[in-house]
mmCIF file of C-alpha atoms and ligand atoms in Angstrom:
data_model
loop_
_atom_site.group_PDB
_atom_site.id
_atom_site.type_symbol
_atom_site.label_atom_id
_atom_site.label_comp_id
_atom_site.label_asym_id
_atom_site.label_seq_id
_atom_site.Cartn_x
_atom_site.Cartn_y
_atom_site.Cartn_z
ATOM 1 C CA MET K 1 -23.119 15.957 -13.527
ATOM 2 C CA ARG K 2 -19.915 16.319 -14.514
ATOM 3 C CA GLU K 3 -19.399 17.050 -10.511
ATOM 4 C CA LEU K 4 -20.083 13.407 -10.249
ATOM 5 C CA PHE K 5 -17.767 11.953 -12.837
ATOM 6 C CA GLU K 6 -14.891 13.764 -10.902
ATOM 7 C CA THR K 7 -14.227 12.479 -7.573
ATOM 8 C CA LEU K 8 -14.363 9.020 -9.801
ATOM 9 C CA TYR K 9 -11.658 6.381 -9.316
ATOM 10 C CA ASN K 10 -9.851 6.431 -11.967
ATOM 11 C CA LYS K 11 -6.837 4.320 -12.074
ATOM 12 C CA THR K 12 -6.266 0.768 -12.962
ATOM 13 C CA GLN K 13 -9.040 -2.273 -11.621
ATOM 14 C CA LYS K 14 -5.699 -3.687 -10.605
ATOM 15 C CA GLU K 15 -4.186 -0.412 -8.423
ATOM 16 C CA TYR K 16 -7.490 -1.387 -7.189
ATOM 17 C CA TYR K 17 -7.078 -4.378 -5.989
ATOM 18 C CA ILE K 18 -4.558 -3.641 -4.074
ATOM 19 C CA LYS K 19 -5.934 -0.860 -2.294
ATOM 20 C CA LEU K 20 -8.801 -3.224 -1.480
ATOM 21 C CA SER K 21 -5.930 -4.877 -0.051
ATOM 22 C CA LYS K 22 -4.119 -2.459 2.211
ATOM 23 C CA TYR K 23 -7.923 -1.554 3.730
ATOM 24 C CA LEU K 24 -7.875 -5.023 5.120
ATOM 25 C CA ASP K 25 -3.928 -5.254 6.037
ATOM 26 C CA ASN K 26 -4.809 -1.826 8.272
ATOM 27 C CA ASN K 27 -8.781 -2.789 10.004
ATOM 28 C CA GLU K 28 -9.422 0.733 7.927
ATOM 29 C CA LYS K 29 -13.199 1.481 7.519
ATOM 30 C CA LYS K 30 -14.208 2.504 3.738
ATOM 31 C CA PHE K 31 -17.534 2.666 1.548
ATOM 32 C CA ILE K 32 -17.235 1.388 -1.551
ATOM 33 C CA VAL K 33 -19.841 2.700 -4.296
ATOM 34 C CA THR K 34 -19.955 0.712 -7.238
ATOM 35 C CA ALA K 35 -21.661 3.519 -9.919
ATOM 36 C CA ASN K 36 -23.075 3.033 -13.308
ATOM 37 C CA PRO K 37 -25.614 5.268 -15.543
ATOM 38 C CA GLU K 38 -29.054 4.317 -13.641
ATOM 39 C CA MET K 39 -27.754 5.589 -10.289
ATOM 40 C CA PHE K 40 -25.714 9.269 -11.099
ATOM 41 C CA LYS K 41 -29.541 9.349 -13.141
ATOM 42 C CA LEU K 42 -31.226 8.823 -9.869
ATOM 43 C CA ALA K 43 -28.944 11.328 -8.066
ATOM 44 C CA SER K 44 -30.214 14.124 -10.468
ATOM 45 C CA THR K 45 -33.747 14.644 -7.814
ATOM 46 C CA ASP K 46 -32.034 12.167 -5.350
ATOM 47 C CA CYS K 47 -29.886 14.820 -2.776
ATOM 48 C CA VAL K 48 -29.093 11.976 -0.770
ATOM 49 C CA LEU K 49 -27.554 9.329 -2.947
ATOM 50 C CA LYS K 50 -26.054 12.807 -4.609
ATOM 51 C CA ASN K 51 -24.193 14.011 -1.660
ATOM 52 C CA ILE K 52 -23.057 10.010 -1.342
ATOM 53 C CA LEU K 53 -21.374 9.805 -4.930
ATOM 54 C CA LEU K 54 -19.683 12.955 -3.672
ATOM 55 C CA ASP K 55 -18.521 12.446 -0.688
ATOM 56 C CA SER K 56 -14.260 12.641 -0.847
ATOM 57 C CA ASP K 57 -13.944 9.785 2.148
ATOM 58 C CA ASN K 58 -15.793 7.548 -0.163
ATOM 59 C CA ASP K 59 -14.423 5.163 -2.940
ATOM 60 C CA VAL K 60 -16.609 5.440 -5.952
ATOM 61 C CA VAL K 61 -15.721 3.436 -8.682
ATOM 62 C CA PRO K 62 -16.627 3.405 -12.458
ATOM 63 C CA ASP K 63 -19.182 0.457 -12.359
ATOM 64 C CA GLY K 64 -20.591 0.697 -16.140
ATOM 65 C CA ILE K 65 -19.193 1.560 -19.631
ATOM 66 C CA ALA K 66 -21.290 4.635 -20.070
ATOM 67 C CA ILE K 67 -20.093 6.433 -16.878
ATOM 68 C CA VAL K 68 -16.535 5.583 -18.701
ATOM 69 C CA LYS K 69 -16.947 7.588 -22.254
ATOM 70 C CA GLY K 70 -18.855 9.900 -20.385
ATOM 71 C CA ALA K 71 -16.476 10.774 -18.186
ATOM 72 C CA ARG K 72 -14.272 11.261 -21.354
ATOM 73 C CA ARG K 73 -16.918 13.126 -22.941
ATOM 74 C CA PHE K 74 -16.096 15.970 -20.714
ATOM 75 C CA GLY K 75 -12.393 15.089 -20.808
ATOM 76 C CA LEU K 76 -11.733 13.370 -18.167
ATOM 77 C CA LYS K 77 -9.849 10.322 -18.378
ATOM 78 C CA ILE K 78 -10.774 6.817 -16.904
ATOM 79 C CA GLU K 79 -9.003 3.945 -17.142
ATOM 80 C CA GLU K 80 -11.485 1.391 -17.025
ATOM 81 C CA ARG K 81 -15.113 0.441 -15.379
ATOM 82 C CA ILE K 82 -14.802 -1.641 -12.093
ATOM 83 C CA THR K 83 -17.708 -3.569 -11.578
ATOM 84 C CA GLY K 84 -18.766 -4.662 -8.349
ATOM 85 C CA ILE K 85 -19.294 -8.154 -9.341
ATOM 86 C CA ASP K 86 -14.896 -8.027 -9.622
ATOM 87 C CA ILE K 87 -15.131 -6.278 -6.562
ATOM 88 C CA SER K 88 -17.135 -8.786 -4.768
ATOM 89 C CA MET K 89 -15.535 -11.826 -5.798
ATOM 90 C CA LYS K 90 -11.043 -10.102 -5.378
ATOM 91 C CA LEU K 91 -12.514 -8.897 -1.788
ATOM 92 C CA LEU K 92 -13.514 -13.307 -1.180
ATOM 93 C CA GLU K 93 -10.226 -13.971 -2.946
ATOM 94 C CA LEU K 94 -8.686 -11.152 -0.229
ATOM 95 C CA LEU K 95 -10.284 -12.581 2.819
ATOM 96 C CA ASN K 96 -10.390 -15.827 2.212
ATOM 97 C CA ASN K 97 -6.120 -15.256 2.155
ATOM 98 C CA LYS K 98 -6.423 -13.607 5.060
ATOM 99 C CA LYS K 99 -8.664 -15.094 6.835
ATOM 100 C CA LYS K 100 -10.736 -11.788 7.225
ATOM 101 C CA THR K 101 -14.010 -11.829 8.584
ATOM 102 C CA LEU K 102 -17.270 -11.073 5.644
ATOM 103 C CA TYR K 103 -21.455 -10.645 6.653
ATOM 104 C CA LEU K 104 -23.787 -10.930 3.936
ATOM 105 C CA PHE K 105 -26.690 -9.006 4.037
ATOM 106 C CA GLY K 106 -29.418 -8.776 0.978
ATOM 107 C CA ALA K 107 -30.984 -11.096 -1.812
ATOM 108 C CA LYS K 108 -33.254 -14.644 -0.853
ATOM 109 C CA SER K 109 -32.783 -16.548 2.485
ATOM 110 C CA GLU K 110 -32.042 -19.509 -1.087
ATOM 111 C CA VAL K 111 -29.277 -17.104 -2.182
ATOM 112 C CA LEU K 112 -27.762 -16.960 0.559
ATOM 113 C CA ASP K 113 -27.972 -20.961 1.428
ATOM 114 C CA LYS K 114 -25.958 -21.803 -2.344
ATOM 115 C CA ILE K 115 -23.593 -19.034 -1.092
ATOM 116 C CA GLY K 116 -22.638 -20.295 1.816
ATOM 117 C CA THR K 117 -21.979 -24.111 -0.090
ATOM 118 C CA VAL K 118 -19.869 -21.711 -2.307
ATOM 119 C CA ILE K 119 -18.114 -20.290 0.405
ATOM 120 C CA LYS K 120 -17.162 -23.645 2.441
ATOM 121 C CA GLU K 121 -15.769 -25.413 -0.590
ATOM 122 C CA LYS K 122 -14.001 -21.741 -2.386
ATOM 123 C CA TYR K 123 -12.863 -19.546 0.067
ATOM 124 C CA PRO K 124 -12.449 -22.207 3.375
ATOM 125 C CA CYS K 125 -10.669 -19.480 5.547
ATOM 126 C CA ILE K 126 -13.376 -17.430 5.807
ATOM 127 C CA LYS K 127 -14.948 -16.631 9.118
ATOM 128 C CA VAL K 128 -18.627 -15.884 8.261
ATOM 129 C CA LEU K 129 -20.126 -13.826 11.104
ATOM 130 C CA GLY K 130 -23.964 -14.088 9.276
ATOM 131 C CA MET K 131 -26.307 -13.675 6.503
ATOM 132 C CA THR K 132 -29.538 -11.883 7.371
ATOM 133 C CA ASP K 133 -31.459 -11.461 3.952
ATOM 134 C CA GLY K 134 -32.470 -8.824 1.831
ATOM 135 C CA TYR K 135 -36.605 -9.552 2.843
ATOM 136 C CA VAL K 136 -37.006 -8.316 6.614
ATOM 137 C CA ASP K 137 -38.592 -5.747 8.351
ATOM 138 C CA ASN K 138 -36.508 -4.104 9.949
ATOM 139 C CA LYS K 139 -33.120 -4.220 8.172
ATOM 140 C CA ASP K 140 -32.137 -0.771 10.541
ATOM 141 C CA GLU K 141 -31.889 -3.305 13.072
ATOM 142 C CA VAL K 142 -29.700 -6.097 11.007
ATOM 143 C CA PHE K 143 -27.413 -3.077 10.134
ATOM 144 C CA GLN K 144 -26.586 -2.166 14.024
ATOM 145 C CA ASN K 145 -26.233 -6.150 14.662
ATOM 146 C CA ILE K 146 -23.325 -5.665 11.656
ATOM 147 C CA ILE K 147 -21.912 -3.130 13.466
ATOM 148 C CA ASP K 148 -21.705 -3.867 16.634
ATOM 149 C CA LEU K 149 -20.024 -7.508 14.473
ATOM 150 C CA ASN K 150 -17.521 -5.604 13.802
ATOM 151 C CA PRO K 151 -16.631 -7.508 10.381
ATOM 152 C CA ASP K 152 -13.843 -7.092 7.702
ATOM 153 C CA VAL K 153 -16.160 -7.258 4.966
ATOM 154 C CA CYS K 154 -19.611 -6.669 4.677
ATOM 155 C CA LEU K 155 -21.122 -7.076 1.142
ATOM 156 C CA VAL K 156 -25.152 -5.335 1.428
ATOM 157 C CA ALA K 157 -26.668 -6.998 -2.034
ATOM 158 C CA LEU K 158 -30.354 -4.706 -1.472
ATOM 159 C CA GLY K 159 -30.171 -3.346 -5.078
ATOM 160 C CA ILE K 160 -29.884 0.640 -5.876
ATOM 161 C CA PRO K 161 -30.294 2.926 -4.482
ATOM 162 C CA ALA K 162 -31.399 1.482 -0.675
ATOM 163 C CA GLN K 163 -28.430 -0.577 -0.199
ATOM 164 C CA GLU K 164 -26.185 2.853 -0.341
ATOM 165 C CA LYS K 165 -28.842 4.824 1.640
ATOM 166 C CA LEU K 166 -29.005 2.114 3.924
ATOM 167 C CA ILE K 167 -25.034 2.435 4.370
ATOM 168 C CA ALA K 168 -25.113 6.086 4.650
ATOM 169 C CA LYS K 169 -27.224 6.014 6.737
ATOM 170 C CA HIS K 170 -25.284 4.018 9.471
ATOM 171 C CA PHE K 171 -22.109 4.744 8.448
ATOM 172 C CA GLU K 172 -21.028 6.938 11.132
ATOM 173 C CA ASN K 173 -20.831 4.734 13.202
ATOM 174 C CA VAL K 174 -19.067 1.463 11.622
ATOM 175 C CA LYS K 175 -15.746 1.400 13.295
ATOM 176 C CA ARG K 176 -13.759 -0.192 10.412
ATOM 177 C CA GLY K 177 -14.254 -2.666 7.370
ATOM 178 C CA ILE K 178 -15.252 -1.987 4.281
ATOM 179 C CA TYR K 179 -18.935 -1.740 3.498
ATOM 180 C CA ILE K 180 -20.423 -2.226 -0.259
ATOM 181 C CA GLY K 181 -23.907 -2.284 -2.018
ATOM 182 C CA VAL K 182 -23.714 -5.525 -4.822
ATOM 183 C CA GLY K 183 -26.228 -5.283 -6.181
ATOM 184 C CA GLY K 184 -27.416 -8.458 -7.910
ATOM 185 C CA SER K 185 -23.949 -9.597 -7.309
ATOM 186 C CA LEU K 186 -24.766 -12.145 -4.809
ATOM 187 C CA ASP K 187 -27.485 -13.687 -7.013
ATOM 188 C CA VAL K 188 -24.281 -14.069 -9.893
ATOM 189 C CA ILE K 189 -21.592 -15.634 -6.910
ATOM 190 C CA SER K 190 -24.195 -18.121 -5.789
ATOM 191 C CA GLY K 191 -24.898 -19.750 -8.994
ATOM 192 C CA SER K 192 -28.779 -18.398 -9.026
ATOM 193 C CA LYS K 193 -28.163 -15.949 -12.320
ATOM 194 C CA LYS K 194 -25.869 -16.485 -14.552
ATOM 195 C CA ARG K 195 -23.081 -13.976 -15.292
ATOM 196 C CA ALA K 196 -22.775 -12.589 -18.609
ATOM 197 C CA PRO K 197 -20.587 -14.827 -21.385
ATOM 198 C CA GLN K 198 -17.409 -13.692 -21.040
ATOM 199 C CA ILE K 199 -17.954 -12.423 -25.422
ATOM 200 C CA PHE K 200 -21.035 -9.777 -23.927
ATOM 201 C CA ILE K 201 -17.985 -8.786 -20.953
ATOM 202 C CA LYS K 202 -15.761 -8.186 -23.212
ATOM 203 C CA LEU K 203 -17.272 -5.420 -25.897
ATOM 204 C CA ASN K 204 -18.607 -4.201 -22.368
ATOM 205 C CA LEU K 205 -21.914 -5.405 -23.399
ATOM 206 C CA GLU K 206 -23.183 -7.209 -20.114
ATOM 207 C CA TRP K 207 -26.272 -4.563 -19.518
ATOM 208 C CA LEU K 208 -27.243 -6.195 -22.636
ATOM 209 C CA TYR K 209 -27.167 -9.687 -21.400
ATOM 210 C CA ARG K 210 -28.874 -8.505 -18.221
ATOM 211 C CA ILE K 211 -31.928 -7.366 -20.832
ATOM 212 C CA ILE K 212 -32.384 -10.571 -21.965
ATOM 213 C CA LYS K 213 -32.237 -11.936 -20.110
ATOM 214 C CA GLU K 214 -35.002 -9.990 -18.094
ATOM 215 C CA PRO K 215 -37.089 -8.638 -20.281
ATOM 216 C CA SER K 216 -38.740 -6.753 -17.320
ATOM 217 C CA ARG K 217 -35.274 -4.638 -17.109
ATOM 218 C CA ILE K 218 -35.958 -2.683 -20.062
ATOM 219 C CA GLY K 219 -38.776 0.657 -18.844
ATOM 220 C CA ARG K 220 -36.024 1.277 -16.106
ATOM 221 C CA PHE K 221 -32.852 0.847 -18.994
ATOM 222 C CA ILE K 222 -34.240 3.106 -20.949
ATOM 223 C CA LYS K 223 -35.789 5.552 -18.065
ATOM 224 C CA ASN K 224 -31.958 5.340 -16.479
ATOM 225 C CA ASN K 225 -30.034 4.476 -19.478
ATOM 226 C CA ILE K 226 -31.069 6.170 -21.638
ATOM 227 C CA GLY K 227 -31.868 9.321 -19.361
ATOM 228 C CA PHE K 228 -28.495 9.054 -18.603
ATOM 229 C CA MET K 229 -26.520 9.661 -22.126
ATOM 230 C CA ILE K 230 -29.242 12.465 -23.251
ATOM 231 C CA ASP K 231 -28.830 14.187 -20.004
ATOM 232 C CA VAL K 232 -25.185 14.441 -20.456
ATOM 233 C CA PHE K 233 -25.100 14.727 -23.924
ATOM 234 C CA ARG K 234 -26.849 18.130 -23.198
ATOM 235 C CA GLU K 235 -24.826 19.200 -20.659
ATOM 236 C CA LYS K 236 -21.510 18.461 -22.701
ATOM 237 C CA ARG K 237 -23.593 20.931 -25.339
ATOM 238 C CA LYS K 238 -24.185 24.330 -22.777
HETATM 239 N N1 UDP X 301 -33.056 -7.554 -2.706
HETATM 240 C C1 UDP X 301 -33.421 -7.552 -1.754
HETATM 241 N N2 UDP X 301 -34.397 -7.080 -0.819
HETATM 242 C C2 UDP X 301 -35.165 -6.270 -1.351
HETATM 243 C C3 UDP X 301 -35.010 -6.377 -2.899
HETATM 244 C C4 UDP X 301 -33.694 -6.627 -3.363
HETATM 245 O O1 UDP X 301 -32.268 -8.431 -1.349
HETATM 246 O O2 UDP X 301 -36.494 -5.541 -0.997
HETATM 247 C C5 UDP X 301 -32.042 -8.190 -3.480
HETATM 248 C C6 UDP X 301 -32.247 -9.186 -5.015
HETATM 249 O O3 UDP X 301 -32.855 -10.514 -3.885
HETATM 250 C C7 UDP X 301 -30.991 -8.973 -5.821
HETATM 251 C C8 UDP X 301 -30.214 -8.000 -5.436
HETATM 252 O O4 UDP X 301 -31.116 -7.410 -4.046
HETATM 253 O O5 UDP X 301 -30.098 -10.352 -4.864
HETATM 254 C C9 UDP X 301 -30.313 -6.650 -6.290
HETATM 255 O O6 UDP X 301 -30.939 -6.756 -7.792
HETATM 256 P P1 UDP X 301 -30.418 -6.434 -8.821
HETATM 257 O O7 UDP X 301 -29.324 -7.671 -9.932
HETATM 258 O O8 UDP X 301 -32.310 -5.496 -9.255
HETATM 259 O O9 UDP X 301 -29.476 -5.302 -8.635
HETATM 260 P P2 UDP X 301 -29.391 -3.619 -8.709
HETATM 261 O O10 UDP X 301 -29.684 -3.676 -10.760
HETATM 262 O O11 UDP X 301 -30.262 -2.516 -8.869
HETATM 263 O O12 UDP X 301 -27.886 -3.399 -9.042
#
């Protein structure tokens, strides 16, 4: 598992935001992966996901305190966590300031309706090229259409690891733009779900808030997050 930690972005959030702004200014093509313990655990049995995480062309950012702490156990220094929701909101702010284009793929259609209103009110200079909910049958067709539209940013909210795999599958056809899997971020930005209160975020307990709010996540959490910690502990002892 050590190799997965080695490719992670290790500087500060502020420095990463400067990178994002430059990508947009230079019309660069970039696949951003927000890595959390669940993703690392899944990658131990899923080589497609593992290759995505190890691809040095991708920006793999540490989305989770367990990732930051896990890296430290292997003697690697990662400044801080950079979450998918924070990157998503920063991208919206940058797109608005730079008057650039956006496509949203994923989440429920009512979430997209709400987010359309949020964008009109808070980010009026973003040109939205389109939105497609994440419950369509042919996701490949939607993705190819997005590539043809050539947005500056595409937020893909289909859950882990489906969103990363879909982006990876089509990425060689992408000409430019930032593509990122954002999980439940659109639910939060639209106001359909609440992000954890500031105190949970500050204490790095956002994961606990999500479990309290959605107890059905507990099985998935134990399997992947606790499994991740056990794997890190075991590998470190070898
Ligand atoms: N989703 C979707 N299509 C699907 C499954 C999920 O669009 O077939 C959306 C779902 O509505 C939600 C997001 O993907 O907006 C996944 O959110 P979750 O909080 O589960 O993200 P994760 O924990 O995987 O990051």
